[in-house]
JSON list of C-alpha atoms in Angstrom, two decimals:
[
{"chain": "W", "resi": 221, "resn": "VAL", "atom": "CA", "xyz": [7.38, 10.07, -11.63]},
{"chain": "W", "resi": 222, "resn": "CYS", "atom": "CA", "xyz": [5.71, 8.44, -14.65]},
{"chain": "W", "resi": 223, "resn": "VAL", "atom": "CA", "xyz": [2.23, 9.30, -13.39]},
{"chain": "W", "resi": 224, "resn": "TYR", "atom": "CA", "xyz": [3.27, 12.91, -12.85]},
{"chain": "W", "resi": 225, "resn": "LEU", "atom": "CA", "xyz": [4.79, 13.22, -16.34]},
{"chain": "W", "resi": 226, "resn": "SER", "atom": "CA", "xyz": [1.72, 11.65, -17.92]},
{"chain": "W", "resi": 227, "resn": "LYS", "atom": "CA", "xyz": [-0.50, 14.36, -16.42]},
{"chain": "W", "resi": 228, "resn": "LEU", "atom": "CA", "xyz": [1.55, 17.39, -17.42]},
{"chain": "W", "resi": 229, "resn": "LYS", "atom": "CA", "xyz": [-0.44, 20.03, -19.27]},
{"chain": "W", "resi": 230, "resn": "GLU", "atom": "CA", "xyz": [1.91, 22.99, -19.49]},
{"chain": "W", "resi": 231, "resn": "LYS", "atom": "CA", "xyz": [5.18, 21.23, -20.39]},
{"chain": "W", "resi": 232, "resn": "GLU", "atom": "CA", "xyz": [4.19, 19.14, -23.41]},
{"chain": "W", "resi": 233, "resn": "LYS", "atom": "CA", "xyz": [7.81, 18.27, -24.22]},
{"chain": "W", "resi": 234, "resn": "GLU", "atom": "CA", "xyz": [8.14, 16.53, -20.87]},
{"chain": "W", "resi": 235, "resn": "LYS", "atom": "CA", "xyz": [4.82, 14.71, -21.07]},
{"chain": "W", "resi": 236, "resn": "ILE", "atom": "CA", "xyz": [4.80, 10.95, -21.65]},
{"chain": "W", "resi": 237, "resn": "ALA", "atom": "CA", "xyz": [2.14, 8.30, -22.15]},
{"chain": "W", "resi": 238, "resn": "VAL", "atom": "CA", "xyz": [1.97, 5.61, -19.49]},
{"chain": "W", "resi": 239, "resn": "ASN", "atom": "CA", "xyz": [0.89, 2.03, -20.10]},
{"chain": "W", "resi": 240, "resn": "ASN", "atom": "CA", "xyz": [0.37, 0.35, -16.74]},
{"chain": "W", "resi": 241, "resn": "LYS", "atom": "CA", "xyz": [0.69, -3.13, -18.26]},
{"chain": "W", "resi": 242, "resn": "GLN", "atom": "CA", "xyz": [4.27, -2.36, -19.27]},
{"chain": "W", "resi": 243, "resn": "PHE", "atom": "CA", "xyz": [5.19, -1.61, -15.66]},
{"chain": "W", "resi": 244, "resn": "PHE", "atom": "CA", "xyz": [3.40, -4.72, -14.44]},
{"chain": "W", "resi": 245, "resn": "ARG", "atom": "CA", "xyz": [5.93, -6.92, -16.24]},
{"chain": "W", "resi": 246, "resn": "SER", "atom": "CA", "xyz": [8.81, -5.65, -14.12]},
{"chain": "W", "resi": 247, "resn": "ALA", "atom": "CA", "xyz": [6.89, -4.85, -10.92]},
{"chain": "W", "resi": 248, "resn": "PRO", "atom": "CA", "xyz": [3.63, -6.79, -10.38]},
{"chain": "W", "resi": 249, "resn": "ASN", "atom": "CA", "xyz": [2.69, -4.48, -7.50]},
{"chain": "W", "resi": 250, "resn": "SER", "atom": "CA", "xyz": [2.99, -1.37, -9.67]},
{"chain": "W", "resi": 251, "resn": "HIS", "atom": "CA", "xyz": [-0.77, -1.15, -10.22]},
{"chain": "W", "resi": 252, "resn": "GLU", "atom": "CA", "xyz": [-1.28, 0.19, -6.70]},
{"chain": "W", "resi": 253, "resn": "GLU", "atom": "CA", "xyz": [1.76, 2.44, -6.98]},
{"chain": "W", "resi": 254, "resn": "MET", "atom": "CA", "xyz": [0.36, 4.05, -10.14]},
{"chain": "W", "resi": 255, "resn": "ILE", "atom": "CA", "xyz": [-2.76, 5.24, -8.33]},
{"chain": "W", "resi": 256, "resn": "VAL", "atom": "CA", "xyz": [-1.79, 8.73, -7.18]},
{"chain": "W", "resi": 257, "resn": "PRO", "atom": "CA", "xyz": [-4.34, 11.39, -6.11]},
{"chain": "W", "resi": 258, "resn": "GLU", "atom": "CA", "xyz": [-4.32, 14.53, -8.27]},
{"chain": "W", "resi": 259, "resn": "GLU", "atom": "CA", "xyz": [-3.88, 16.77, -5.23]},
{"chain": "W", "resi": 260, "resn": "SER", "atom": "CA", "xyz": [-0.55, 15.09, -4.46]},
{"chain": "W", "resi": 261, "resn": "PHE", "atom": "CA", "xyz": [1.02, 16.88, -7.44]},
{"chain": "W", "resi": 262, "resn": "GLN", "atom": "CA", "xyz": [-0.28, 20.25, -6.30]},
{"chain": "W", "resi": 263, "resn": "GLU", "atom": "CA", "xyz": [1.47, 20.31, -2.94]},
{"chain": "W", "resi": 264, "resn": "GLU", "atom": "CA", "xyz": [4.23, 22.89, -2.71]},
{"chain": "W", "resi": 265, "resn": "GLY", "atom": "CA", "xyz": [7.72, 21.48, -3.19]},
{"chain": "W", "resi": 266, "resn": "ILE", "atom": "CA", "xyz": [6.46, 18.17, -4.57]},
{"chain": "W", "resi": 267, "resn": "CYS", "atom": "CA", "xyz": [7.62, 17.08, -8.04]},
{"chain": "W", "resi": 268, "resn": "GLN", "atom": "CA", "xyz": [9.95, 20.07, -8.41]},
{"chain": "W", "resi": 269, "resn": "SER", "atom": "CA", "xyz": [13.28, 18.24, -8.55]},
{"chain": "W", "resi": 270, "resn": "ARG", "atom": "CA", "xyz": [15.08, 17.15, -11.71]},
{"chain": "W", "resi": 271, "resn": "THR", "atom": "CA", "xyz": [13.88, 13.62, -11.02]},
{"chain": "W", "resi": 272, "resn": "PHE", "atom": "CA", "xyz": [10.42, 14.62, -12.25]},
{"chain": "W", "resi": 273, "resn": "THR", "atom": "CA", "xyz": [11.57, 15.15, -15.84]},
{"chain": "W", "resi": 274, "resn": "ARG", "atom": "CA", "xyz": [12.06, 12.84, -18.79]},
{"chain": "W", "resi": 275, "resn": "LYS", "atom": "CA", "xyz": [15.80, 12.86, -18.22]},
{"chain": "W", "resi": 276, "resn": "GLY", "atom": "CA", "xyz": [15.27, 12.09, -14.57]},
{"chain": "W", "resi": 277, "resn": "LEU", "atom": "CA", "xyz": [12.89, 9.25, -15.40]},
{"chain": "W", "resi": 278, "resn": "PHE", "atom": "CA", "xyz": [15.29, 7.65, -17.88]},
{"chain": "W", "resi": 279, "resn": "SER", "atom": "CA", "xyz": [18.10, 7.93, -15.34]},
{"chain": "W", "resi": 280, "resn": "MET", "atom": "CA", "xyz": [15.94, 6.07, -12.84]},
{"chain": "W", "resi": 281, "resn": "PHE", "atom": "CA", "xyz": [15.27, 3.32, -15.37]},
{"chain": "W", "resi": 282, "resn": "GLU", "atom": "CA", "xyz": [18.98, 2.99, -16.09]},
{"chain": "W", "resi": 283, "resn": "GLU", "atom": "CA", "xyz": [19.77, 2.86, -12.37]},
{"chain": "W", "resi": 284, "resn": "ALA", "atom": "CA", "xyz": [17.07, 0.21, -11.94]},
{"chain": "W", "resi": 285, "resn": "VAL", "atom": "CA", "xyz": [18.67, -1.92, -14.65]},
{"chain": "W", "resi": 286, "resn": "HIS", "atom": "CA", "xyz": [22.05, -1.54, -12.96]},
{"chain": "W", "resi": 287, "resn": "LEU", "atom": "CA", "xyz": [20.72, -2.62, -9.56]},
{"chain": "W", "resi": 288, "resn": "LEU", "atom": "CA", "xyz": [18.68, -5.52, -10.95]},
{"chain": "W", "resi": 289, "resn": "ARG", "atom": "CA", "xyz": [21.64, -6.75, -12.96]},
{"chain": "W", "resi": 290, "resn": "ARG", "atom": "CA", "xyz": [23.87, -6.55, -9.90]},
{"chain": "W", "resi": 291, "resn": "ASP", "atom": "CA", "xyz": [21.48, -8.93, -8.12]},
{"chain": "W", "resi": 292, "resn": "SER", "atom": "CA", "xyz": [21.28, -11.22, -11.18]},
{"chain": "W", "resi": 293, "resn": "LEU", "atom": "CA", "xyz": [17.60, -10.39, -11.79]},
{"chain": "W", "resi": 294, "resn": "PHE", "atom": "CA", "xyz": [18.18, -10.37, -15.52]},
{"chain": "W", "resi": 295, "resn": "GLU", "atom": "CA", "xyz": [14.57, -11.05, -16.52]},
{"chain": "W", "resi": 296, "resn": "SER", "atom": "CA", "xyz": [13.45, -7.95, -14.61]},
{"chain": "W", "resi": 297, "resn": "CYS", "atom": "CA", "xyz": [16.20, -6.00, -16.40]},
{"chain": "W", "resi": 298, "resn": "ILE", "atom": "CA", "xyz": [14.63, -6.96, -19.71]},
{"chain": "W", "resi": 299, "resn": "ALA", "atom": "CA", "xyz": [11.22, -5.74, -18.55]},
{"chain": "W", "resi": 300, "resn": "VAL", "atom": "CA", "xyz": [12.67, -2.35, -17.60]},
{"chain": "W", "resi": 301, "resn": "GLU", "atom": "CA", "xyz": [14.66, -2.12, -20.83]},
{"chain": "W", "resi": 302, "resn": "ARG", "atom": "CA", "xyz": [11.43, -2.72, -22.77]},
{"chain": "W", "resi": 303, "resn": "LEU", "atom": "CA", "xyz": [9.99, 0.38, -21.13]},
{"chain": "W", "resi": 304, "resn": "LEU", "atom": "CA", "xyz": [12.98, 2.39, -22.38]},
{"chain": "W", "resi": 305, "resn": "ILE", "atom": "CA", "xyz": [12.60, 0.97, -25.88]},
{"chain": "W", "resi": 306, "resn": "ASN", "atom": "CA", "xyz": [8.95, 2.03, -26.03]},
{"chain": "W", "resi": 307, "resn": "PHE", "atom": "CA", "xyz": [9.79, 5.58, -24.98]},
{"chain": "W", "resi": 308, "resn": "HIS", "atom": "CA", "xyz": [12.74, 5.85, -27.38]},
{"chain": "W", "resi": 309, "resn": "LYS", "atom": "CA", "xyz": [10.68, 4.41, -30.23]},
{"chain": "W", "resi": 310, "resn": "LYS", "atom": "CA", "xyz": [7.98, 7.05, -29.85]},
{"chain": "W", "resi": 311, "resn": "GLU", "atom": "CA", "xyz": [10.63, 9.77, -29.86]},
{"chain": "W", "resi": 312, "resn": "ARG", "atom": "CA", "xyz": [12.52, 8.27, -32.83]},
{"chain": "W", "resi": 313, "resn": "ASN", "atom": "CA", "xyz": [15.64, 8.07, -30.65]},
{"chain": "W", "resi": 314, "resn": "TYR", "atom": "CA", "xyz": [17.20, 5.24, -32.63]},
{"chain": "W", "resi": 315, "resn": "LYS", "atom": "CA", "xyz": [20.70, 5.78, -31.28]},
{"chain": "W", "resi": 316, "resn": "GLU", "atom": "CA", "xyz": [19.48, 5.22, -27.75]},
{"chain": "W", "resi": 317, "resn": "MET", "atom": "CA", "xyz": [17.48, 2.21, -28.94]},
{"chain": "W", "resi": 318, "resn": "THR", "atom": "CA", "xyz": [20.65, 0.70, -30.40]},
{"chain": "W", "resi": 319, "resn": "GLU", "atom": "CA", "xyz": [22.36, 0.96, -27.02]},
{"chain": "W", "resi": 320, "resn": "VAL", "atom": "CA", "xyz": [19.39, -0.64, -25.26]},
{"chain": "W", "resi": 321, "resn": "PHE", "atom": "CA", "xyz": [19.24, -3.52, -27.74]},
{"chain": "W", "resi": 322, "resn": "SER", "atom": "CA", "xyz": [22.96, -4.10, -27.30]},
{"chain": "W", "resi": 323, "resn": "ASP", "atom": "CA", "xyz": [22.46, -4.25, -23.55]},
{"chain": "W", "resi": 324, "resn": "LEU", "atom": "CA", "xyz": [19.53, -6.65, -24.01]},
{"chain": "W", "resi": 325, "resn": "GLN", "atom": "CA", "xyz": [21.77, -9.02, -25.96]},
{"chain": "W", "resi": 326, "resn": "SER", "atom": "CA", "xyz": [24.26, -9.09, -23.11]},
{"chain": "W", "resi": 327, "resn": "ILE", "atom": "CA", "xyz": [21.54, -9.57, -20.49]},
{"chain": "W", "resi": 328, "resn": "SER", "atom": "CA", "xyz": [19.95, -12.39, -22.48]},
{"chain": "W", "resi": 329, "resn": "GLN", "atom": "CA", "xyz": [23.31, -14.15, -22.64]},
{"chain": "W", "resi": 330, "resn": "ASN", "atom": "CA", "xyz": [23.59, -13.79, -18.85]},
{"chain": "W", "resi": 331, "resn": "ILE", "atom": "CA", "xyz": [20.27, -15.66, -18.54]},
{"chain": "W", "resi": 332, "resn": "VAL", "atom": "CA", "xyz": [21.39, -18.43, -20.89]},
{"chain": "W", "resi": 333, "resn": "ASP", "atom": "CA", "xyz": [24.69, -18.91, -19.07]},
{"chain": "W", "resi": 334, "resn": "SER", "atom": "CA", "xyz": [23.27, -18.80, -15.53]},
{"chain": "W", "resi": 335, "resn": "ASN", "atom": "CA", "xyz": [20.41, -21.18, -16.37]},
{"chain": "W", "resi": 336, "resn": "ALA", "atom": "CA", "xyz": [22.83, -23.62, -17.99]},
{"chain": "W", "resi": 337, "resn": "SER", "atom": "CA", "xyz": [25.13, -23.65, -14.95]},
{"chain": "W", "resi": 338, "resn": "ASN", "atom": "CA", "xyz": [22.36, -23.18, -12.36]},
{"chain": "W", "resi": 339, "resn": "SER", "atom": "CA", "xyz": [24.68, -20.70, -10.69]},
{"chain": "W", "resi": 340, "resn": "ARG", "atom": "CA", "xyz": [22.27, -17.96, -9.67]},
{"chain": "W", "resi": 341, "resn": "LEU", "atom": "CA", "xyz": [21.35, -17.37, -6.04]},
{"chain": "W", "resi": 342, "resn": "PHE", "atom": "CA", "xyz": [17.88, -15.97, -5.38]},
{"chain": "W", "resi": 343, "resn": "SER", "atom": "CA", "xyz": [16.22, -14.39, -2.38]},
{"chain": "W", "resi": 344, "resn": "SER", "atom": "CA", "xyz": [15.49, -16.40, 0.75]},
{"chain": "W", "resi": 345, "resn": "TYR", "atom": "CA", "xyz": [12.09, -16.33, 2.48]},
{"chain": "W", "resi": 346, "resn": "TYR", "atom": "CA", "xyz": [11.29, -16.53, 6.17]},
{"chain": "W", "resi": 347, "resn": "LEU", "atom": "CA", "xyz": [8.05, -16.68, 8.12]},
{"chain": "W", "resi": 348, "resn": "VAL", "atom": "CA", "xyz": [8.20, -14.33, 11.10]},
{"chain": "W", "resi": 349, "resn": "GLY", "atom": "CA", "xyz": [5.49, -14.35, 13.74]},
{"chain": "W", "resi": 350, "resn": "PHE", "atom": "CA", "xyz": [5.07, -11.93, 16.68]},
{"chain": "W", "resi": 351, "resn": "TYR", "atom": "CA", "xyz": [3.48, -12.88, 20.01]},
{"chain": "W", "resi": 352, "resn": "GLY", "atom": "CA", "xyz": [3.32, -10.78, 23.16]},
{"chain": "W", "resi": 353, "resn": "LYS", "atom": "CA", "xyz": [1.55, -7.82, 24.72]},
{"chain": "W", "resi": 354, "resn": "CYS", "atom": "CA", "xyz": [4.32, -5.45, 23.65]},
{"chain": "W", "resi": 355, "resn": "PHE", "atom": "CA", "xyz": [3.41, -6.03, 20.00]},
{"chain": "W", "resi": 356, "resn": "GLU", "atom": "CA", "xyz": [-0.15, -4.80, 20.69]},
{"chain": "W", "resi": 357, "resn": "GLN", "atom": "CA", "xyz": [-2.29, -5.26, 17.55]},
{"chain": "W", "resi": 358, "resn": "GLN", "atom": "CA", "xyz": [0.57, -7.03, 15.79]},
{"chain": "W", "resi": 359, "resn": "SER", "atom": "CA", "xyz": [0.56, -9.85, 18.33]},
{"chain": "W", "resi": 360, "resn": "GLY", "atom": "CA", "xyz": [-0.41, -13.08, 16.62]},
{"chain": "W", "resi": 361, "resn": "LYS", "atom": "CA", "xyz": [0.39, -11.74, 13.16]},
{"chain": "W", "resi": 362, "resn": "GLU", "atom": "CA", "xyz": [2.76, -13.59, 10.84]},
{"chain": "W", "resi": 363, "resn": "TYR", "atom": "CA", "xyz": [4.65, -12.13, 7.88]},
{"chain": "W", "resi": 364, "resn": "ILE", "atom": "CA", "xyz": [6.88, -13.34, 5.08]},
{"chain": "W", "resi": 365, "resn": "TYR", "atom": "CA", "xyz": [10.30, -11.67, 5.05]},
{"chain": "W", "resi": 366, "resn": "LYS", "atom": "CA", "xyz": [12.14, -11.58, 1.76]},
{"chain": "W", "resi": 367, "resn": "GLU", "atom": "CA", "xyz": [15.87, -11.53, 2.43]},
{"chain": "W", "resi": 368, "resn": "SER", "atom": "CA", "xyz": [18.88, -10.96, 0.20]},
{"chain": "W", "resi": 369, "resn": "GLN", "atom": "CA", "xyz": [20.65, -13.71, -1.70]},
{"chain": "W", "resi": 370, "resn": "GLY", "atom": "CA", "xyz": [22.35, -16.21, 0.55]},
{"chain": "W", "resi": 371, "resn": "ALA", "atom": "CA", "xyz": [20.89, -14.83, 3.79]},
{"chain": "W", "resi": 372, "resn": "ARG", "atom": "CA", "xyz": [20.98, -17.58, 6.41]},
{"chain": "W", "resi": 373, "resn": "LEU", "atom": "CA", "xyz": [18.39, -18.34, 9.05]},
{"chain": "W", "resi": 374, "resn": "SER", "atom": "CA", "xyz": [20.93, -17.69, 11.83]},
{"chain": "W", "resi": 375, "resn": "GLU", "atom": "CA", "xyz": [21.72, -14.23, 10.38]},
{"chain": "W", "resi": 376, "resn": "VAL", "atom": "CA", "xyz": [18.05, -13.25, 10.13]},
{"chain": "W", "resi": 377, "resn": "THR", "atom": "CA", "xyz": [17.40, -14.58, 13.63]},
{"chain": "W", "resi": 378, "resn": "ASP", "atom": "CA", "xyz": [20.31, -12.65, 15.16]},
{"chain": "W", "resi": 379, "resn": "ARG", "atom": "CA", "xyz": [19.30, -9.44, 13.40]},
{"chain": "W", "resi": 380, "resn": "LEU", "atom": "CA", "xyz": [15.65, -9.54, 14.45]},
{"chain": "W", "resi": 381, "resn": "LYS", "atom": "CA", "xyz": [16.53, -10.58, 17.99]},
{"chain": "W", "resi": 382, "resn": "ALA", "atom": "CA", "xyz": [18.94, -7.64, 18.32]},
{"chain": "W", "resi": 383, "resn": "GLN", "atom": "CA", "xyz": [16.40, -5.25, 16.79]},
{"chain": "W", "resi": 384, "resn": "TYR", "atom": "CA", "xyz": [13.51, -6.14, 19.07]},
{"chain": "W", "resi": 385, "resn": "SER", "atom": "CA", "xyz": [15.63, -6.70, 22.18]},
{"chain": "W", "resi": 386, "resn": "ALA", "atom": "CA", "xyz": [16.85, -3.12, 21.83]},
{"chain": "W", "resi": 387, "resn": "GLN", "atom": "CA", "xyz": [13.23, -1.97, 21.71]},
{"chain": "W", "resi": 388, "resn": "PHE", "atom": "CA", "xyz": [11.49, -4.26, 24.21]},
{"chain": "W", "resi": 389, "resn": "GLY", "atom": "CA", "xyz": [14.21, -6.01, 26.20]},
{"chain": "W", "resi": 390, "resn": "ASN", "atom": "CA", "xyz": [15.06, -9.71, 26.22]},
{"chain": "W", "resi": 391, "resn": "CYS", "atom": "CA", "xyz": [13.25, -11.64, 23.46]},
{"chain": "W", "resi": 392, "resn": "ASN", "atom": "CA", "xyz": [12.27, -15.28, 23.19]},
{"chain": "W", "resi": 393, "resn": "VAL", "atom": "CA", "xyz": [13.13, -16.31, 19.64]},
{"chain": "W", "resi": 394, "resn": "PHE", "atom": "CA", "xyz": [12.17, -19.80, 18.47]},
{"chain": "W", "resi": 395, "resn": "GLY", "atom": "CA", "xyz": [11.19, -21.90, 15.46]},
{"chain": "W", "resi": 396, "resn": "GLY", "atom": "CA", "xyz": [9.07, -24.97, 14.76]},
{"chain": "W", "resi": 397, "resn": "ARG", "atom": "CA", "xyz": [5.68, -25.92, 16.14]},
{"chain": "W", "resi": 398, "resn": "PHE", "atom": "CA", "xyz": [4.40, -24.24, 19.29]},
{"chain": "W", "resi": 399, "resn": "ASN", "atom": "CA", "xyz": [1.40, -23.77, 21.53]},
{"chain": "W", "resi": 400, "resn": "ILE", "atom": "CA", "xyz": [0.63, -20.12, 22.17]},
{"chain": "W", "resi": 401, "resn": "SER", "atom": "CA", "xyz": [-0.80, -20.99, 25.59]},
{"chain": "W", "resi": 402, "resn": "GLU", "atom": "CA", "xyz": [2.70, -22.05, 26.63]},
{"chain": "W", "resi": 403, "resn": "LEU", "atom": "CA", "xyz": [4.28, -18.69, 25.73]},
{"chain": "W", "resi": 404, "resn": "ASP", "atom": "CA", "xyz": [4.90, -15.93, 28.26]},
{"chain": "W", "resi": 405, "resn": "LEU", "atom": "CA", "xyz": [3.06, -13.06, 26.58]},
{"chain": "W", "resi": 406, "resn": "ASN", "atom": "CA", "xyz": [4.54, -10.55, 29.00]},
{"chain": "W", "resi": 407, "resn": "ILE", "atom": "CA", "xyz": [7.77, -10.72, 26.99]},
{"chain": "W", "resi": 408, "resn": "PRO", "atom": "CA", "xyz": [8.26, -10.46, 23.21]},
{"chain": "W", "resi": 409, "resn": "ASN", "atom": "CA", "xyz": [8.15, -13.83, 21.45]},
{"chain": "W", "resi": 410, "resn": "ILE", "atom": "CA", "xyz": [9.30, -14.10, 17.85]},
{"chain": "W", "resi": 411, "resn": "ARG", "atom": "CA", "xyz": [8.95, -17.21, 15.72]},
{"chain": "W", "resi": 412, "resn": "ILE", "atom": "CA", "xyz": [11.23, -17.49, 12.68]},
{"chain": "W", "resi": 413, "resn": "LEU", "atom": "CA", "xyz": [11.08, -20.26, 10.08]},
{"chain": "W", "resi": 414, "resn": "SER", "atom": "CA", "xyz": [12.71, -20.73, 6.70]},
{"chain": "W", "resi": 415, "resn": "VAL", "atom": "CA", "xyz": [10.02, -21.30, 4.03]},
{"chain": "W", "resi": 416, "resn": "ASN", "atom": "CA", "xyz": [9.97, -22.14, 0.34]},
{"chain": "W", "resi": 417, "resn": "PRO", "atom": "CA", "xyz": [7.63, -20.93, -2.43]},
{"chain": "W", "resi": 418, "resn": "TYR", "atom": "CA", "xyz": [4.67, -23.24, -3.03]},
{"chain": "W", "resi": 419, "resn": "PHE", "atom": "CA", "xyz": [3.36, -24.14, -6.49]},
{"chain": "W", "resi": 420, "resn": "SER", "atom": "CA", "xyz": [0.55, -26.41, -7.56]},
{"chain": "W", "resi": 421, "resn": "LYS", "atom": "CA", "xyz": [1.20, -29.26, -9.99]},
{"chain": "W", "resi": 422, "resn": "GLU", "atom": "CA", "xyz": [-0.49, -27.24, -12.70]},
{"chain": "W", "resi": 423, "resn": "GLU", "atom": "CA", "xyz": [1.83, -24.29, -12.12]},
{"chain": "W", "resi": 424, "resn": "LEU", "atom": "CA", "xyz": [4.94, -26.44, -12.16]},
{"chain": "W", "resi": 425, "resn": "THR", "atom": "CA", "xyz": [4.02, -27.90, -15.53]},
{"chain": "W", "resi": 426, "resn": "SER", "atom": "CA", "xyz": [3.10, -24.54, -17.08]},
{"chain": "W", "resi": 427, "resn": "LYS", "atom": "CA", "xyz": [5.42, -22.34, -19.12]},
{"chain": "W", "resi": 428, "resn": "GLU", "atom": "CA", "xyz": [4.95, -19.47, -16.64]},
{"chain": "W", "resi": 429, "resn": "ARG", "atom": "CA", "xyz": [6.95, -21.39, -13.98]},
{"chain": "W", "resi": 430, "resn": "SER", "atom": "CA", "xyz": [9.48, -23.22, -16.14]},
{"chain": "W", "resi": 431, "resn": "THR", "atom": "CA", "xyz": [12.70, -21.31, -15.33]},
{"chain": "W", "resi": 432, "resn": "PRO", "atom": "CA", "xyz": [14.59, -20.79, -12.04]},
{"chain": "W", "resi": 433, "resn": "PHE", "atom": "CA", "xyz": [13.71, -17.08, -12.07]},
{"chain": "W", "resi": 434, "resn": "GLU", "atom": "CA", "xyz": [9.99, -17.70, -12.63]},
{"chain": "W", "resi": 435, "resn": "LYS", "atom": "CA", "xyz": [9.95, -19.99, -9.61]},
{"chain": "W", "resi": 436, "resn": "GLN", "atom": "CA", "xyz": [11.23, -17.14, -7.43]},
{"chain": "W", "resi": 437, "resn": "PHE", "atom": "CA", "xyz": [9.46, -14.07, -8.85]},
{"chain": "W", "resi": 438, "resn": "ASN", "atom": "CA", "xyz": [5.92, -12.80, -8.20]},
{"chain": "W", "resi": 439, "resn": "ILE", "atom": "CA", "xyz": [5.08, -15.44, -5.61]},
{"chain": "W", "resi": 440, "resn": "ASN", "atom": "CA", "xyz": [2.63, -15.23, -2.70]},
{"chain": "W", "resi": 441, "resn": "ARG", "atom": "CA", "xyz": [2.25, -18.79, -1.38]},
{"chain": "W", "resi": 442, "resn": "PHE", "atom": "CA", "xyz": [4.74, -20.63, 0.83]}
]
């Protein structure tokens, strides 16, 4: 939506300037999402809804803040709120800025309180590997699954077993070390392990990984 609004030529009132770095704070993978071919906007029926307007964009930001706050991702809320502040500042919408700053104060207090009590639950991570002829090119591949707060290994195991059993029949689900030569590749085999984020000593002593949230956000090693 932001990319579309930044490229508007006919509706100047709806046009906005986009700073990719601002989006990177709240969504580190946004760089790839911001790369949209020009022809995508020219397809009939695309970008015609009310979502692709300034009002629609701001509503999406507000909904994002609501969902992030519901999951106690307060730091990400702040990053999204900063986007709103930048837009409101350029438009001299000081009333809206007042509301955002008020919300930021409340969110910041949520961070202080939750860090002091260590009461926040964050996502759980699981390594899931697939082995068997039925998985075709995916056989032998392993992925990291990010699950909701408090998701247990048994729950993830039961869900994936039910999902793939419905598709391929009886599944062999296991954890721990294994030898692929001992698996029956004529049936689906799924390996599921609970894993934790990995940080080097340098990362753990840096300011970038000093809070509980920073040790759970934007991670890619386990």
